[in-house]
Amino acid sequence: MSGDREQLIPVLKKSSLAAGMSDEEVAELLASAQVHLREYPKGQIVFHEGDMPKSLYILLAGEVHILKDTFSGRRIFLSEINEPGDMFGEVYEVLKQPYDMYVETVTPVRLLEISSDLFTLEAGGKLSRSALKIQRNLMRIFARKAYFMHNKIKVLASGSLREKIIRFLFIELQGKRELELTGSREFMAAYLAVTRPSLSRELSAMQREGIIAVDGKCVKVLDMERFEEYL
């Protein structure tokens, strides 16, 4: 991994886990024995549902999907991770709780796997500067996740699918009339707990009625008065 270390620094600094860290501190993190670089081929399971966590994961290259199977064997898409620096599995690793979902690679993938032993005192010794900053950043990450879940509960508590869509868009718009969705249509459907065809049909109906315009991932509110009727 030493040969890749300098190349990994810019990617890792994109991660919220390394926010505010200098190049030297990121290099210190990468040099730890608790940090490993892994490569996975397309179609491989990174971890299974029910596994006990051993690391948190930072995507360096490629794409993975977070999935769950129903009792009948139907696969449910939960989320996609496709931006270098994106992190997943951190809550399970910190809480040492078994996974209630699984992760599969969609393309060949490179991951940085970091054990929580790096930023806890369970293994004894004194925490490094990079470990202390990771602790601070994890607190912020967990706070953002709590806020995200608060907003999601408000959206899912809506009555109709249209109300769910509009409340979701209202939060994302942040006072503007236009936004570029960060996730795929499949991600949005999973967030709203509906099927993708149902979501697409309702978005098309809202376009025909002149409430919104959708072009790829770009969504624009055309009639704000009618849009806000569903809030």
GROMACS .gro file of C-alpha atoms in nm:
model
  231
    1MET     CA    1   0.000   0.000   0.000
    2SER     CA    2   0.296   0.234   0.054
    3GLY     CA    3   0.332   0.296  -0.321
    4ASP     CA    4  -0.030   0.412  -0.343
    5ARG     CA    5  -0.025   0.622  -0.029
    6GLU     CA    6   0.041   0.960  -0.188
    7GLN     CA    7  -0.221   0.896  -0.457
    8LEU     CA    8  -0.482   0.809  -0.192
    9ILE     CA    9  -0.443   1.133   0.003
   10PRO     CA   10  -0.652   1.356  -0.232
   11VAL     CA   11  -0.927   1.092  -0.252
   12LEU     CA   12  -0.944   1.039   0.122
   13LYS     CA   13  -0.958   1.415   0.183
   14LYS     CA   14  -1.287   1.418  -0.011
   15SER     CA   15  -1.436   1.198   0.260
   16SER     CA   16  -1.627   1.356   0.548
   17LEU     CA   17  -1.421   1.132   0.773
   18ALA     CA   18  -1.105   1.330   0.687
   19ALA     CA   19  -1.262   1.677   0.692
   20GLY     CA   20  -1.019   1.939   0.818
   21MET     CA   21  -0.721   1.706   0.814
   22SER     CA   22  -0.389   1.810   0.664
   23ASP     CA   23  -0.199   1.600   0.411
   24GLU     CA   24   0.037   1.498   0.690
   25GLU     CA   25  -0.248   1.382   0.912
   26VAL     CA   26  -0.408   1.187   0.627
   27ALA     CA   27  -0.070   1.025   0.558
   28GLU     CA   28  -0.048   0.935   0.928
   29LEU     CA   29  -0.392   0.775   0.902
   30LEU     CA   30  -0.297   0.576   0.593
   31ALA     CA   31   0.020   0.451   0.761
   32SER     CA   32  -0.176   0.290   1.046
   33ALA     CA   33  -0.186  -0.087   1.077
   34GLN     CA   34  -0.565  -0.052   1.123
   35VAL     CA   35  -0.611   0.079   0.767
   36HIS     CA   36  -0.615  -0.156   0.467
   37LEU     CA   37  -0.659  -0.113   0.094
   38ARG     CA   38  -0.880  -0.381  -0.063
   39GLU     CA   39  -0.984  -0.457  -0.419
   40TYR     CA   40  -1.303  -0.641  -0.513
   41PRO     CA   41  -1.416  -0.770  -0.855
   42LYS     CA   42  -1.757  -0.690  -0.999
   43GLY     CA   43  -2.042  -0.885  -0.839
   44GLN     CA   44  -1.867  -0.963  -0.510
   45ILE     CA   45  -2.030  -0.925  -0.168
   46VAL     CA   46  -1.828  -0.690   0.053
   47PHE     CA   47  -2.018  -0.805   0.363
   48HIS     CA   48  -2.335  -1.009   0.421
   49GLU     CA   49  -2.641  -0.931   0.628
   50GLY     CA   50  -2.583  -1.068   0.977
   51ASP     CA   51  -2.203  -1.033   0.960
   52MET     CA   52  -2.032  -0.857   1.250
   53PRO     CA   53  -1.851  -0.543   1.131
   54LYS     CA   54  -1.474  -0.531   1.125
   55SER     CA   55  -1.423  -0.197   0.950
   56LEU     CA   56  -1.585   0.114   0.814
   57TYR     CA   57  -1.544   0.159   0.439
   58ILE     CA   58  -1.439   0.448   0.215
   59LEU     CA   59  -1.487   0.413  -0.159
   60LEU     CA   60  -1.177   0.493  -0.363
   61ALA     CA   61  -1.300   0.381  -0.706
   62GLY     CA   62  -1.599   0.200  -0.855
   63GLU     CA   63  -1.957   0.158  -0.734
   64VAL     CA   64  -2.134  -0.055  -0.474
   65HIS     CA   65  -2.503  -0.103  -0.394
   66ILE     CA   66  -2.651  -0.140  -0.047
   67LEU     CA   67  -2.918  -0.411  -0.062
   68LYS     CA   68  -3.155  -0.618   0.148
   69ASP     CA   69  -3.346  -0.939   0.072
   70THR     CA   70  -3.705  -1.000   0.182
   71PHE     CA   71  -3.820  -1.328   0.336
   72SER     CA   72  -3.957  -1.426  -0.006
   73GLY     CA   73  -3.619  -1.367  -0.166
   74ARG     CA   74  -3.694  -1.035  -0.338
   75ARG     CA   75  -3.396  -0.801  -0.351
   76ILE     CA   76  -3.456  -0.446  -0.226
   77PHE     CA   77  -3.229  -0.163  -0.337
   78LEU     CA   78  -3.148   0.073  -0.048
   79SER     CA   79  -2.873   0.300  -0.176
   80GLU     CA   80  -2.579   0.342  -0.411
   81ILE     CA   81  -2.224   0.446  -0.328
   82ASN     CA   82  -2.038   0.573  -0.633
   83GLU     CA   83  -1.843   0.887  -0.543
   84PRO     CA   84  -1.475   0.855  -0.443
   85GLY     CA   85  -1.453   0.948  -0.075
   86ASP     CA   86  -1.804   0.824   0.009
   87MET     CA   87  -1.822   0.623   0.330
   88PHE     CA   88  -2.050   0.340   0.445
   89GLY     CA   89  -2.082   0.095   0.733
   90GLU     CA   90  -1.952   0.339   0.994
   91VAL     CA   91  -2.254   0.320   1.227
   92TYR     CA   92  -2.236  -0.060   1.247
   93GLU     CA   93  -1.860  -0.056   1.305
   94VAL     CA   94  -1.873   0.202   1.583
   95LEU     CA   95  -2.172   0.039   1.757
   96LYS     CA   96  -2.044  -0.315   1.687
   97GLN     CA   97  -2.388  -0.421   1.568
   98PRO     CA   98  -2.442  -0.689   1.297
   99TYR     CA   99  -2.534  -0.562   0.953
  100ASP     CA  100  -2.904  -0.558   0.867
  101MET     CA  101  -2.825  -0.521   0.495
  102TYR     CA  102  -2.547  -0.627   0.259
  103VAL     CA  103  -2.319  -0.459   0.005
  104GLU     CA  104  -2.242  -0.584  -0.346
  105THR     CA  105  -1.997  -0.440  -0.598
  106VAL     CA  106  -2.149  -0.317  -0.924
  107THR     CA  107  -1.809  -0.260  -1.086
  108PRO     CA  108  -1.455  -0.353  -0.986
  109VAL     CA  109  -1.400  -0.160  -0.663
  110ARG     CA  110  -1.120  -0.028  -0.446
  111LEU     CA  111  -1.203   0.031  -0.081
  112LEU     CA  112  -1.018   0.169   0.217
  113GLU     CA  113  -1.114  -0.034   0.523
  114ILE     CA  114  -1.058   0.131   0.862
  115SER     CA  115  -1.099  -0.050   1.193
  116SER     CA  116  -1.255   0.148   1.480
  117ASP     CA  117  -0.958   0.036   1.693
  118LEU     CA  118  -0.776   0.323   1.521
  119PHE     CA  119  -0.985   0.592   1.691
  120THR     CA  120  -1.079   0.427   2.022
  121LEU     CA  121  -0.874   0.354   2.331
  122GLU     CA  122  -0.990  -0.006   2.358
  123ALA     CA  123  -0.657  -0.125   2.222
  124GLY     CA  124  -0.473   0.095   2.475
  125GLY     CA  125  -0.224   0.371   2.415
  126LYS     CA  126  -0.263   0.737   2.319
  127LEU     CA  127  -0.471   0.854   2.024
  128SER     CA  128  -0.286   1.016   1.735
  129ARG     CA  129  -0.380   1.359   1.594
  130SER     CA  130  -0.552   1.194   1.298
  131ALA     CA  131  -0.750   0.962   1.528
  132LEU     CA  132  -0.874   1.256   1.737
  133LYS     CA  133  -0.991   1.437   1.425
  134ILE     CA  134  -1.168   1.122   1.305
  135GLN     CA  135  -1.353   1.107   1.638
  136ARG     CA  136  -1.467   1.467   1.591
  137ASN     CA  137  -1.569   1.410   1.231
  138LEU     CA  138  -1.765   1.096   1.320
  139MET     CA  139  -1.969   1.297   1.572
  140ARG     CA  140  -2.061   1.539   1.294
  141ILE     CA  141  -2.139   1.254   1.054
  142PHE     CA  142  -2.372   1.088   1.306
  143ALA     CA  143  -2.542   1.423   1.375
  144ARG     CA  144  -2.604   1.469   1.001
  145LYS     CA  145  -2.742   1.116   0.976
  146ALA     CA  146  -2.980   1.187   1.264
  147TYR     CA  147  -3.099   1.504   1.088
  148PHE     CA  148  -3.136   1.310   0.763
  149MET     CA  149  -3.352   1.048   0.935
  150HIS     CA  150  -3.562   1.321   1.098
  151ASN     CA  151  -3.637   1.466   0.754
  152LYS     CA  152  -3.703   1.121   0.610
  153ILE     CA  153  -3.959   1.045   0.880
  154LYS     CA  154  -4.139   1.371   0.797
  155VAL     CA  155  -4.145   1.275   0.428
  156LEU     CA  156  -4.263   0.917   0.485
  157ALA     CA  157  -4.536   1.037   0.722
  158SER     CA  158  -4.702   1.211   0.425
  159GLY     CA  159  -5.026   1.061   0.294
  160SER     CA  160  -5.006   1.030  -0.083
  161LEU     CA  161  -4.710   0.955  -0.306
  162ARG     CA  162  -4.734   1.306  -0.450
  163GLU     CA  163  -4.708   1.454  -0.101
  164LYS     CA  164  -4.401   1.240  -0.032
  165ILE     CA  165  -4.236   1.352  -0.357
  166ILE     CA  166  -4.308   1.719  -0.298
  167ARG     CA  167  -4.193   1.714   0.065
  168PHE     CA  168  -3.874   1.534  -0.044
  169LEU     CA  169  -3.813   1.795  -0.318
  170PHE     CA  170  -3.900   2.082  -0.082
  171ILE     CA  171  -3.626   1.974   0.159
  172GLU     CA  172  -3.375   1.932  -0.124
  173LEU     CA  173  -3.463   2.266  -0.290
  174GLN     CA  174  -3.365   2.467   0.022
  175GLY     CA  175  -3.563   2.772  -0.088
  176LYS     CA  176  -3.472   2.751  -0.458
  177ARG     CA  177  -3.694   2.659  -0.753
  178GLU     CA  178  -3.449   2.422  -0.922
  179LEU     CA  179  -3.212   2.146  -0.812
  180GLU     CA  180  -2.986   1.873  -0.943
  181LEU     CA  181  -3.068   1.543  -0.771
  182THR     CA  182  -2.757   1.377  -0.632
  183GLY     CA  183  -2.892   1.022  -0.637
  184SER     CA  184  -3.047   0.811  -0.910
  185ARG     CA  185  -3.421   0.764  -0.969
  186GLU     CA  186  -3.379   0.421  -0.809
  187PHE     CA  187  -3.231   0.583  -0.497
  188MET     CA  188  -3.519   0.831  -0.475
  189ALA     CA  189  -3.773   0.547  -0.503
  190ALA     CA  190  -3.596   0.356  -0.224
  191TYR     CA  191  -3.590   0.667  -0.006
  192LEU     CA  192  -3.966   0.717  -0.054
  193ALA     CA  193  -4.034   0.343  -0.003
  194VAL     CA  194  -4.213   0.311  -0.339
  195THR     CA  195  -4.140   0.125  -0.662
  196ARG     CA  196  -3.949   0.303  -0.934
  197PRO     CA  197  -4.236   0.269  -1.189
  198SER     CA  198  -4.479   0.427  -0.941
  199LEU     CA  199  -4.238   0.715  -0.882
  200SER     CA  200  -4.185   0.769  -1.256
  201ARG     CA  201  -4.560   0.769  -1.323
  202GLU     CA  202  -4.627   1.030  -1.054
  203LEU     CA  203  -4.339   1.252  -1.171
  204SER     CA  204  -4.476   1.230  -1.526
  205ALA     CA  205  -4.825   1.324  -1.402
  206MET     CA  206  -4.684   1.625  -1.217
  207GLN     CA  207  -4.508   1.733  -1.536
  208ARG     CA  208  -4.826   1.702  -1.743
  209GLU     CA  209  -5.007   1.917  -1.488
  210GLY     CA  210  -4.736   2.183  -1.512
  211ILE     CA  211  -4.625   2.160  -1.149
  212ILE     CA  212  -4.265   2.058  -1.218
  213ALA     CA  213  -4.030   1.996  -1.509
  214VAL     CA  214  -3.786   1.703  -1.498
  215ASP     CA  215  -3.485   1.672  -1.728
  216GLY     CA  216  -3.261   1.383  -1.622
  217LYS     CA  217  -3.158   1.465  -1.265
  218CYS     CA  218  -3.262   1.831  -1.296
  219VAL     CA  219  -3.598   1.918  -1.135
  220LYS     CA  220  -3.756   2.264  -1.166
  221VAL     CA  221  -4.071   2.389  -0.993
  222LEU     CA  222  -4.292   2.558  -1.252
  223ASP     CA  223  -4.598   2.635  -1.039
  224MET     CA  224  -4.489   2.709  -0.683
  225GLU     CA  225  -4.844   2.778  -0.561
  226ARG     CA  226  -4.969   2.434  -0.668
  227PHE     CA  227  -4.645   2.274  -0.552
  228GLU     CA  228  -4.691   2.412  -0.198
  229GLU     CA  229  -5.053   2.291  -0.182
  230TYR     CA  230  -4.914   1.943  -0.106
  231LEU     CA  231  -4.687   2.048   0.182
   0.00000   0.00000   0.00000
